[in-house]
């Protein structure tokens, strides 16, 4: 069965430092992968997605993610974190054509 | 365009009571999804409507949960009677097409309803 693991529940990063959030998936075929962000009081917003092609995908707000089939990973990165990036981040894989399977989320704290 | 709207934003009820959550999708979006996040756990799929028809309700926890989408517009999710383990955040999402068909059709999420059962 499809599953997504986000091993880090919380991460604290200094403002201006680089960020990497980990995501590992379990899926038999070519996965369709997503990263969503939920800011306080807001809904889930799509940051980026991977369907096929170039394994390094660019998203909104300066985020990028790299698909590594050999490691079953789809880690999210940002070179320089801003205080407004503090939020909860969810990795997801599409199951079939109609639904997403999410990880448990990683809460990002940004310190001054 | 107006986004996906959910209300109430918060609901606190006692065990055994009934609660109805409402979702108004983006106008013209035939596909409507309900998801739930129990505290500290992953966001889980509950069900998927295409217009007024239930396309997939495999994620509904039990028969205490009833979802409807009369007329293919807004949707309601009723929990009757509510139990403590029903507490969590209920998200609604909509899209013009399924998650993808040809070109990717984005999934738009609402802000969620936080349900607390005491």
Short mmCIF file of N, CA, C and O in Angstrom, two decimals, chain A residues 52-107:
data_model
loop_
_atom_site.label_atom_id
_atom_site.label_comp_id
_atom_site.label_asym_id
_atom_site.label_seq_id
_atom_site.Cartn_x
_atom_site.Cartn_y
_atom_site.Cartn_z
N UNK A 52 6.63 13.61 -13.66
CA UNK A 52 7.60 12.90 -14.49
C UNK A 52 8.62 13.92 -14.98
O UNK A 52 8.51 15.11 -14.69
N UNK A 53 9.63 13.44 -15.70
CA UNK A 53 10.59 14.36 -16.30
C UNK A 53 11.71 14.74 -15.34
O UNK A 53 12.18 13.91 -14.55
N UNK A 54 12.11 15.98 -15.41
CA UNK A 54 13.21 16.48 -14.60
C UNK A 54 12.97 16.18 -13.12
O UNK A 54 11.92 16.51 -12.58
N UNK A 55 13.95 15.57 -12.50
CA UNK A 55 13.75 15.13 -11.10
C UNK A 55 13.89 16.27 -10.10
O UNK A 55 13.58 16.10 -8.93
N UNK A 56 14.36 17.41 -10.53
CA UNK A 56 14.43 18.58 -9.66
C UNK A 56 13.31 19.52 -10.08
O UNK A 56 13.29 20.03 -11.19
N UNK A 57 12.37 19.72 -9.18
CA UNK A 57 11.20 20.55 -9.51
C UNK A 57 11.21 21.82 -8.69
O UNK A 57 11.58 21.82 -7.51
N UNK A 58 10.81 22.87 -9.33
CA UNK A 58 10.75 24.18 -8.67
C UNK A 58 9.31 24.46 -8.29
O UNK A 58 8.37 24.10 -9.00
N UNK A 59 9.16 25.12 -7.15
CA UNK A 59 7.83 25.46 -6.71
C UNK A 59 7.71 26.93 -6.39
O UNK A 59 8.56 27.74 -6.75
N UNK A 60 6.65 27.25 -5.67
CA UNK A 60 6.43 28.63 -5.28
C UNK A 60 7.24 28.97 -4.05
O UNK A 60 7.76 28.08 -3.36
N UNK A 61 7.37 30.24 -3.77
CA UNK A 61 8.02 30.75 -2.57
C UNK A 61 9.48 30.33 -2.47
O UNK A 61 10.03 30.29 -1.36
N UNK A 62 10.12 30.02 -3.59
CA UNK A 62 11.53 29.69 -3.58
C UNK A 62 11.87 28.27 -3.18
O UNK A 62 13.03 27.93 -2.95
N UNK A 63 10.87 27.41 -3.07
CA UNK A 63 11.09 26.01 -2.71
C UNK A 63 11.40 25.16 -3.93
O UNK A 63 10.95 25.44 -5.03
N UNK A 64 12.15 24.10 -3.69
CA UNK A 64 12.40 23.10 -4.71
C UNK A 64 12.42 21.73 -4.05
O UNK A 64 12.54 21.61 -2.83
N UNK A 65 12.25 20.70 -4.85
CA UNK A 65 12.30 19.33 -4.32
C UNK A 65 12.95 18.44 -5.35
O UNK A 65 12.84 18.67 -6.56
N UNK A 66 13.63 17.42 -4.87
CA UNK A 66 14.31 16.50 -5.77
C UNK A 66 13.77 15.10 -5.59
O UNK A 66 13.75 14.57 -4.46
N UNK A 67 13.35 14.49 -6.67
CA UNK A 67 12.86 13.12 -6.67
C UNK A 67 14.05 12.19 -6.88
O UNK A 67 14.78 12.32 -7.86
N UNK A 68 14.23 11.27 -5.94
CA UNK A 68 15.30 10.27 -6.06
C UNK A 68 14.67 8.89 -5.95
O UNK A 68 14.36 8.41 -4.85
N UNK A 69 14.51 8.26 -7.11
CA UNK A 69 13.86 6.96 -7.14
C UNK A 69 14.64 5.91 -6.35
O UNK A 69 14.04 5.12 -5.62
N UNK A 70 15.96 5.95 -6.44
CA UNK A 70 16.78 4.93 -5.77
C UNK A 70 16.64 4.99 -4.25
O UNK A 70 16.83 3.99 -3.56
N UNK A 71 16.31 6.17 -3.74
CA UNK A 71 16.17 6.34 -2.30
C UNK A 71 14.70 6.48 -1.89
O UNK A 71 14.42 6.66 -0.71
N UNK A 72 13.79 6.40 -2.84
CA UNK A 72 12.36 6.59 -2.57
C UNK A 72 12.14 7.87 -1.77
O UNK A 72 11.41 7.89 -0.77
N UNK A 73 12.80 8.93 -2.21
CA UNK A 73 12.71 10.18 -1.45
C UNK A 73 12.26 11.33 -2.34
O UNK A 73 12.43 11.31 -3.57
N UNK A 74 11.72 12.32 -1.69
CA UNK A 74 11.26 13.55 -2.37
C UNK A 74 11.43 14.67 -1.36
O UNK A 74 10.48 15.21 -0.81
N UNK A 75 12.67 15.04 -1.11
CA UNK A 75 12.98 16.02 -0.08
C UNK A 75 12.76 17.45 -0.56
O UNK A 75 13.08 17.80 -1.71
N UNK A 76 12.26 18.26 0.33
CA UNK A 76 11.97 19.67 0.03
C UNK A 76 13.12 20.53 0.52
O UNK A 76 13.61 20.33 1.65
N UNK A 77 13.51 21.51 -0.28
CA UNK A 77 14.65 22.35 0.10
C UNK A 77 14.34 23.82 -0.17
O UNK A 77 13.53 24.16 -1.04
N UNK A 78 15.03 24.65 0.59
CA UNK A 78 15.00 26.09 0.34
C UNK A 78 16.35 26.63 0.78
O UNK A 78 16.82 26.33 1.88
N UNK A 79 17.02 27.43 -0.06
CA UNK A 79 18.38 27.88 0.26
C UNK A 79 18.45 28.86 1.42
O UNK A 79 19.43 28.88 2.16
N UNK A 80 17.40 29.67 1.60
CA UNK A 80 17.44 30.68 2.66
C UNK A 80 16.02 30.87 3.20
O UNK A 80 15.14 31.34 2.51
N UNK A 81 15.84 30.51 4.45
CA UNK A 81 14.51 30.51 5.05
C UNK A 81 14.16 31.90 5.58
O UNK A 81 15.00 32.60 6.16
N UNK A 82 12.91 32.26 5.40
CA UNK A 82 12.38 33.51 5.90
C UNK A 82 11.43 33.23 7.05
O UNK A 82 10.85 32.14 7.13
N UNK A 83 11.25 34.20 7.94
CA UNK A 83 10.38 33.96 9.10
C UNK A 83 8.97 33.56 8.67
O UNK A 83 8.29 32.80 9.35
N UNK A 84 8.54 34.05 7.51
CA UNK A 84 7.19 33.73 7.03
C UNK A 84 7.05 32.28 6.56
O UNK A 84 5.94 31.83 6.26
N UNK A 85 8.16 31.56 6.50
CA UNK A 85 8.09 30.15 6.11
C UNK A 85 7.68 29.25 7.26
O UNK A 85 7.43 28.04 7.05
N UNK A 86 7.60 29.80 8.46
CA UNK A 86 7.18 28.99 9.61
C UNK A 86 5.76 28.49 9.36
O UNK A 86 4.83 29.27 9.16
N UNK A 87 5.62 27.18 9.35
CA UNK A 87 4.35 26.56 8.98
C UNK A 87 4.50 25.05 9.14
O UNK A 87 5.54 24.57 9.59
N UNK A 88 3.48 24.32 8.75
CA UNK A 88 3.56 22.86 8.73
C UNK A 88 3.58 22.40 7.29
O UNK A 88 2.80 22.87 6.47
N UNK A 89 4.46 21.48 7.00
CA UNK A 89 4.69 21.02 5.63
C UNK A 89 4.32 19.54 5.51
O UNK A 89 4.72 18.72 6.34
N UNK A 90 3.59 19.25 4.44
CA UNK A 90 3.11 17.89 4.22
C UNK A 90 3.57 17.38 2.86
O UNK A 90 3.37 18.04 1.85
N UNK A 91 4.12 16.20 2.88
CA UNK A 91 4.45 15.49 1.66
C UNK A 91 3.30 14.53 1.35
O UNK A 91 2.67 14.00 2.28
N UNK A 92 3.00 14.32 0.08
CA UNK A 92 1.89 13.44 -0.29
C UNK A 92 2.19 12.71 -1.58
O UNK A 92 2.93 13.21 -2.44
N UNK A 93 1.61 11.54 -1.71
CA UNK A 93 1.69 10.76 -2.94
C UNK A 93 0.27 10.48 -3.40
O UNK A 93 -0.63 10.26 -2.59
N UNK A 94 0.05 10.52 -4.70
CA UNK A 94 -1.28 10.26 -5.23
C UNK A 94 -1.52 8.76 -5.29
O UNK A 94 -0.66 8.01 -5.76
N UNK A 95 -2.68 8.36 -4.82
CA UNK A 95 -3.08 6.95 -4.86
C UNK A 95 -4.14 6.82 -5.93
O UNK A 95 -5.24 7.36 -5.80
N UNK A 96 -3.81 6.10 -6.99
CA UNK A 96 -4.74 6.08 -8.09
C UNK A 96 -4.86 7.46 -8.68
O UNK A 96 -3.91 8.24 -8.68
N UNK A 97 -6.03 7.80 -9.15
CA UNK A 97 -6.22 9.12 -9.77
C UNK A 97 -7.04 10.06 -8.92
O UNK A 97 -7.26 11.19 -9.32
N UNK A 98 -7.49 9.60 -7.78
CA UNK A 98 -8.53 10.38 -7.12
C UNK A 98 -8.18 10.85 -5.71
O UNK A 98 -8.92 11.64 -5.16
N UNK A 99 -7.11 10.39 -5.12
CA UNK A 99 -6.87 10.81 -3.74
C UNK A 99 -5.39 10.86 -3.40
O UNK A 99 -4.56 10.27 -4.07
N UNK A 100 -5.10 11.61 -2.36
CA UNK A 100 -3.74 11.78 -1.89
C UNK A 100 -3.53 11.04 -0.58
O UNK A 100 -4.42 11.00 0.27
N UNK A 101 -2.33 10.48 -0.44
CA UNK A 101 -1.91 9.88 0.82
C UNK A 101 -0.84 10.80 1.39
O UNK A 101 0.19 11.03 0.75
N UNK A 102 -1.10 11.32 2.57
CA UNK A 102 -0.22 12.32 3.17
C UNK A 102 0.70 11.71 4.22
O UNK A 102 0.38 10.69 4.85
N UNK A 103 1.82 12.38 4.46
CA UNK A 103 2.65 12.09 5.61
C UNK A 103 2.09 12.80 6.84
O UNK A 103 1.09 13.52 6.77
N UNK A 104 2.75 12.60 7.97
CA UNK A 104 2.26 13.17 9.23
C UNK A 104 2.62 14.63 9.40
O UNK A 104 2.18 15.26 10.34
N UNK A 105 3.41 15.16 8.49
CA UNK A 105 3.72 16.58 8.53
C UNK A 105 4.99 16.89 9.32
O UNK A 105 5.38 16.16 10.23
N UNK A 106 5.64 17.98 8.96
CA UNK A 106 6.80 18.50 9.68
C UNK A 106 6.52 19.96 9.99
O UNK A 106 6.25 20.75 9.09
N UNK A 107 6.60 20.29 11.27
CA UNK A 107 6.38 21.68 11.68
C UNK A 107 7.71 22.41 11.66
O UNK A 107 8.66 21.99 12.34
#
